[in-house]
Amino acid sequence: MSVRCVIGVQWGDEGKGKIVDLLAADSDMVVRYQGGGNAGHTVVVGKEKFVLHLIPSGILHGRACVVGNGVVLDPEQLFAEIGDLEAKGVRVRGRLFISDRANVVFPYHKALDRAGELKRGITKIGTTGRGIGPCYGDKYARTGIRVVDLYDNGLFESRLKTNVEEKNEQLRALGAEGLDFGKTLREFRGWAKRLKPFVSETLGLVNDAITSGKRVLFEAAQGALLSVDHGTYPYVTSSNSDATGISSGAGVPPGCVDAVIGVAKAYTTRVGSGPFTSELDNALGEKLRQIGGEYGSTTGRPRRCGWFDLVGCRHAIRTSGVTELAITKLDVLDGLDTIRICKGYRVGGKVLRDFPASLSALEKAKPVYRDVRGWMKPTTAARRMADLPPEARAYLRLLEKELGPRVSMVSVGPERKQTVVTGGRL
Ligand code: IMP
Ligand code: MG
């Protein structure tokens, strides 16, 4: 399998960073294809903890890392991240390739993101405030500015001027302050200069790697249920955060991916607003939050916690053609005597097994649970399936049976070594 992809099959924060880091060890190239600074991928290497937002997690293995055209690029965030990595001794230069076609996040995108959320009040999406939605909005309205445009002096200046004027009107209408055009222009001319050594025609780079048999790993951000097309719209992010985004977001042919690894936490979390049928809005949810350290790695917000949701996961597996599963944070459930799995959504008089499109159906849905016995033993030292308590193995087997794809990896702690590679169907 030379072309693989790692996606989240829940609402993000499934532990993709750790799985990508593990798979990067036997990959030649790691490619991000959507999202932007809203992502937060945590990787623990020995005593050092890295939180990556824009740069693929493969950088820690010294792999060629590509930021594809489907990503929205915030230079300020990028250079903060490069600085952080370099300070910890990770070489970035010569290994990071940024698509010349990626759209650039400007300060007005961030300002509009925040002002828009304030205006929405209780109906807010709960965005990360990183300007993601407004930047993708401009991309599709065809008013965006791409990396390559930064080097086209006249074009850049005139497009930026038009945009700043238009956005300032919108910002003022929302009661927020406008931006200074001259200052923004100077600032971004500075970023363009610093960005130059990283800018590349990544489309050729990635396609050539694939056709020459190199091992390429695509790294998704967020989770499939936050996908703009297939998620809980409008409570989603603004990109195709599932495997469907690969082709457009990296400029590679559909069908080039041999394996899709769907990462799921052994329970479910969600950060921000939106329906969450198996949510535990109680002391048990708080317990999971404390044990699992469920606080956003980008915004620090407490994550909402709940039981595993087969309905949502199946939907994600289907739309992305998931071929194998990695189940993470199994150890967080170590102290529970009973564990529940949401196997259906009760809406009106019906039990749905398929994930509904309707927001009101999702908001009304009541979970139908199956209870399974917990294992009440620590699992953090497990390295093989045989090391896991029988109830934990039964839980994983049940997930595999209900979801379809085999469980190929189980994570029992944040460190690289705290991983069970299962070696086949359970
Ligand atoms: P945005 O992507 O900042 O526009 O936020 C839209 C929704 O996606 C909000 O509910 C965010 O909390 C959520 N979101 C965005 N990025 C992530 C992520 O990396 N992990 C989890 N949730 C995310
Ligand atoms: Mg995250």
XYZ file of N, CA and C in Angstrom, residues 272-384:
339
model
N -17.248 23.036 20.134
C -18.084 23.958 19.369
C -19.532 23.499 19.420
N -20.396 24.218 18.712
C -21.828 23.915 18.781
C -22.215 22.805 17.817
N -23.493 22.425 17.871
C -24.023 21.450 16.922
C -24.495 20.178 17.579
N -25.332 19.413 16.850
C -25.936 18.213 17.416
C -24.897 17.154 17.799
N -25.179 16.444 18.873
C -24.280 15.409 19.393
C -25.173 14.459 20.186
N -25.713 13.471 19.498
C -26.767 12.622 20.053
C -26.323 11.850 21.290
N -25.103 11.343 21.286
C -24.677 10.502 22.410
C -23.901 11.306 23.463
N -24.161 12.611 23.492
C -23.449 13.472 24.456
C -23.822 13.125 25.899
N -22.841 13.215 26.783
C -23.068 13.038 28.219
C -22.902 14.400 28.871
N -24.030 15.100 29.001
C -23.967 16.431 29.582
C -24.174 16.298 31.088
N -23.277 15.554 31.720
C -23.450 15.248 33.153
C -22.094 14.942 33.789
N -22.124 14.407 35.011
C -20.884 14.154 35.748
C -19.988 13.143 35.029
N -20.595 12.185 34.364
C -19.806 11.179 33.656
C -19.060 11.814 32.471
N -19.752 12.718 31.768
C -19.106 13.459 30.680
C -17.925 14.258 31.209
N -18.112 14.863 32.364
C -17.047 15.651 32.994
C -15.878 14.730 33.380
N -16.217 13.521 33.842
C -15.178 12.560 34.216
C -14.342 12.190 32.981
N -15.014 11.921 31.868
C -14.286 11.594 30.633
C -13.392 12.767 30.222
N -13.931 13.981 30.371
C -13.169 15.186 29.997
C -11.880 15.281 30.824
N -12.014 15.008 32.146
C -10.845 15.110 33.025
C -9.830 14.018 32.706
N -10.312 12.767 32.616
C -9.392 11.652 32.384
C -8.752 11.771 31.001
N -9.572 12.150 30.020
C -9.070 12.208 28.643
C -8.358 13.515 28.323
N -8.336 14.452 29.267
C -7.712 15.760 28.997
C -8.383 16.417 27.805
N -9.715 16.400 27.795
C -10.456 16.856 26.623
C -10.654 18.371 26.607
N -9.583 19.041 26.260
C -9.605 20.497 26.074
C -8.970 20.784 24.726
N -9.587 21.684 23.954
C -9.124 21.944 22.592
C -7.644 22.297 22.526
N -6.919 21.697 21.566
C -5.483 21.989 21.470
C -5.233 23.295 20.723
N -6.242 23.838 20.057
C -6.077 25.118 19.372
C -6.659 26.254 20.202
N -7.822 26.015 20.823
C -8.503 27.107 21.525
C -8.563 26.918 23.036
N -8.236 25.727 23.526
C -8.287 25.461 24.966
C -9.705 25.250 25.494
N -10.710 25.279 24.599
C -12.095 25.121 25.063
C -12.345 23.693 25.570
N -13.190 23.548 26.619
C -13.526 22.184 27.050
C -14.299 21.473 25.947
N -13.931 20.219 25.676
C -14.648 19.475 24.649
C -15.864 18.787 25.260
N -16.927 18.720 24.505
C -18.111 17.986 24.939
C -17.800 16.488 24.781
N -18.210 15.675 25.749
C -17.862 14.254 25.706
C -19.109 13.381 25.702
N -19.017 12.204 25.119
C -20.152 11.275 25.104
C -19.716 9.890 24.683
N -20.695 9.001 24.511
C -20.421 7.606 24.152
C -20.094 7.452 22.675
N -19.545 6.314 22.344
C -19.229 5.995 20.946
C -20.521 5.986 20.127
N -20.461 6.558 18.948
C -21.651 6.705 18.114
C -21.483 5.936 16.797
N -22.109 4.779 16.742
C -21.974 3.950 15.533
C -22.623 4.621 14.321
N -23.710 5.355 14.548
C -24.448 5.947 13.427
C -23.565 6.967 12.690
N -22.959 7.868 13.459
C -22.089 8.877 12.865
C -20.868 8.252 12.201
N -20.256 7.289 12.902
C -19.036 6.655 12.377
C -19.303 5.902 11.084
N -20.426 5.185 11.046
C -20.752 4.426 9.820
C -20.900 5.363 8.627
N -21.517 6.496 8.890
C -21.704 7.501 7.832
C -20.337 7.951 7.304
N -19.426 8.217 8.224
C -18.087 8.675 7.851
C -17.332 7.591 7.089
N -17.473 6.362 7.539
C -16.780 5.231 6.913
C -17.262 5.054 5.477
N -18.570 5.236 5.296
C -19.145 5.069 3.965
C -18.702 6.180 3.010
N -18.792 7.428 3.455
C -18.469 8.520 2.518
C -16.979 8.552 2.171
N -16.143 8.033 3.057
C -14.706 8.096 2.786
C -14.088 6.768 2.369
N -14.881 5.729 2.319
C -14.332 4.421 1.937
C -13.232 3.956 2.879
N -13.500 4.069 4.178
C -12.491 3.679 5.179
C -12.186 2.186 5.044
N -10.909 1.841 5.005
C -10.523 0.438 4.851
C -10.036 -0.189 6.150
N -9.596 0.640 7.093
C -9.222 0.115 8.406
C -9.387 1.192 9.461
N -9.501 0.741 10.719
C -9.772 1.687 11.800
C -8.634 1.714 12.812
N -8.388 2.889 13.361
C -7.486 3.005 14.499
C -8.333 3.539 15.649
N -8.403 2.783 16.729
C -9.198 3.209 17.891
C -8.242 3.786 18.933
N -8.498 5.030 19.326
C -7.568 5.721 20.224
C -8.191 5.959 21.603
N -7.312 6.258 22.536
C -7.732 6.622 23.904
C -8.592 5.555 24.576
N -8.313 4.313 24.266
C -9.046 3.216 24.905
C -8.873 3.286 26.425
N -7.661 3.680 26.853
C -7.333 3.723 28.280
C -8.216 4.679 29.073
N -8.809 5.669 28.398
C -9.657 6.636 29.111
C -10.878 5.928 29.709
N -11.258 4.786 29.124
C -12.432 4.052 29.614
C -12.090 3.030 30.698
N -10.798 2.972 31.067
C -10.340 1.920 31.992
C -11.136 1.814 33.299
N -11.621 2.943 33.817
C -12.262 2.897 35.138
C -13.782 2.777 35.108
N -14.363 2.506 33.950
C -15.831 2.478 33.872
C -16.370 1.052 33.953
N -17.373 0.821 34.819
C -17.887 -0.554 34.916
C -18.851 -0.888 33.779
N -19.535 0.134 33.256
C -20.409 -0.098 32.099
C -20.066 0.921 31.018
N -20.035 0.450 29.793
C -19.746 1.330 28.657
C -20.925 1.224 27.695
N -21.341 2.367 27.154
C -22.489 2.341 26.236
C -22.030 2.669 24.817
N -22.745 2.074 23.867
C -22.486 2.359 22.452
C -23.804 2.790 21.835
N -23.797 3.902 21.141
C -25.023 4.372 20.500
C -25.186 3.648 19.164
N -26.248 2.825 19.070
C -26.389 2.015 17.856
C -27.486 2.524 16.936
N -28.256 3.484 17.390
C -29.312 4.042 16.542
C -29.758 5.387 17.077
N -30.444 6.149 16.230
C -31.022 7.426 16.658
C -32.540 7.278 16.644
N -33.187 7.550 17.753
C -34.647 7.526 17.759
C -35.155 8.914 17.408
N -35.854 9.013 16.300
C -36.421 10.297 15.877
C -37.903 10.058 15.620
N -38.758 10.755 16.371
C -40.192 10.481 16.286
C -40.396 9.030 16.700
N -41.140 8.266 15.909
C -41.365 6.871 16.293
C -40.356 5.911 15.688
N -39.386 6.449 14.945
C -38.493 5.560 14.183
C -37.086 5.499 14.786
N -36.418 4.365 14.574
C -35.006 4.286 14.953
C -34.183 4.322 13.675
N -33.378 5.375 13.532
C -32.555 5.532 12.328
C -31.204 4.886 12.542
N -30.767 4.181 11.520
C -29.400 3.648 11.553
C -28.504 4.469 10.634
N -29.136 5.223 9.734
C -28.373 6.103 8.839
C -28.382 7.521 9.377
N -27.287 8.193 9.170
C -27.099 9.546 9.700
C -27.988 10.526 8.921
N -28.932 11.222 9.612
C -29.852 12.084 8.863
C -29.211 13.398 8.405
N -29.741 13.932 7.311
C -29.254 15.224 6.808
C -29.886 16.379 7.563
N -31.120 16.168 8.017
C -31.885 17.264 8.610
C -31.350 17.668 9.980
N -31.124 18.972 10.132
C -30.614 19.483 11.407
C -31.634 19.247 12.515
N -32.935 19.452 12.215
C -33.919 19.231 13.291
C -33.982 17.768 13.678
N -33.843 16.862 12.704
C -33.831 15.430 13.055
C -32.640 15.139 13.956
N -31.488 15.696 13.604
C -30.287 15.462 14.412
C -30.451 16.057 15.812
N -31.103 17.209 15.874
C -31.273 17.848 17.185
C -32.282 17.109 18.052
N -33.267 16.488 17.398
C -34.312 15.764 18.149
C -33.880 14.348 18.512
N -32.918 13.802 17.790
C -32.568 12.387 17.930
C -32.197 12.021 19.363
N -32.763 10.886 19.803
C -32.403 10.352 21.127
C -31.578 9.083 20.887
N -30.516 8.910 21.665
C -29.662 7.736 21.419
C -30.317 6.426 21.851
N -30.093 5.391 21.042
C -30.492 4.035 21.446
C -29.187 3.321 21.780
N -29.055 2.895 23.021
C -27.769 2.354 23.475
C -27.752 0.844 23.590
N -26.557 0.319 23.453
C -26.295 -1.054 23.858
C -25.253 -0.954 24.976
N -25.488 -1.644 26.068
C -24.544 -1.592 27.189
C -23.582 -2.760 27.133
N -22.316 -2.477 27.378
C -21.337 -3.559 27.455
C -20.541 -3.423 28.758
N -19.982 -4.523 29.178
C -19.235 -4.525 30.426
C -17.865 -3.859 30.279
N -17.509 -3.011 31.235
C -16.182 -2.396 31.229
C -15.143 -3.376 31.741
N -13.869 -2.983 31.710
C -12.815 -3.933 32.116
C -12.195 -3.579 33.455
N -12.337 -2.309 33.870
C -11.892 -1.900 35.199
C -10.446 -2.297 35.508
N -9.607 -2.257 34.489
C -8.174 -2.558 34.682
C -7.385 -1.602 33.811
N -6.165 -1.251 34.204
C -5.385 -0.355 33.351
C -4.968 -1.031 32.044
N -5.002 -0.264 30.951
C -4.600 -0.830 29.656
C -3.356 -0.136 29.093
N -2.851 0.872 29.807
C -1.799 1.723 29.243
C -0.493 0.984 28.929
N -0.303 -0.177 29.548
C 0.945 -0.912 29.297
C 0.770 -1.968 28.204
N -0.445 -2.088 27.658
C -0.686 -3.123 26.635
C 0.081 -2.808 25.357
N 0.716 -3.827 24.783
C 1.452 -3.662 23.513
C 0.977 -4.662 22.463
N 0.249 -5.687 22.929
C -0.326 -6.668 22.019
C -1.776 -6.879 22.417
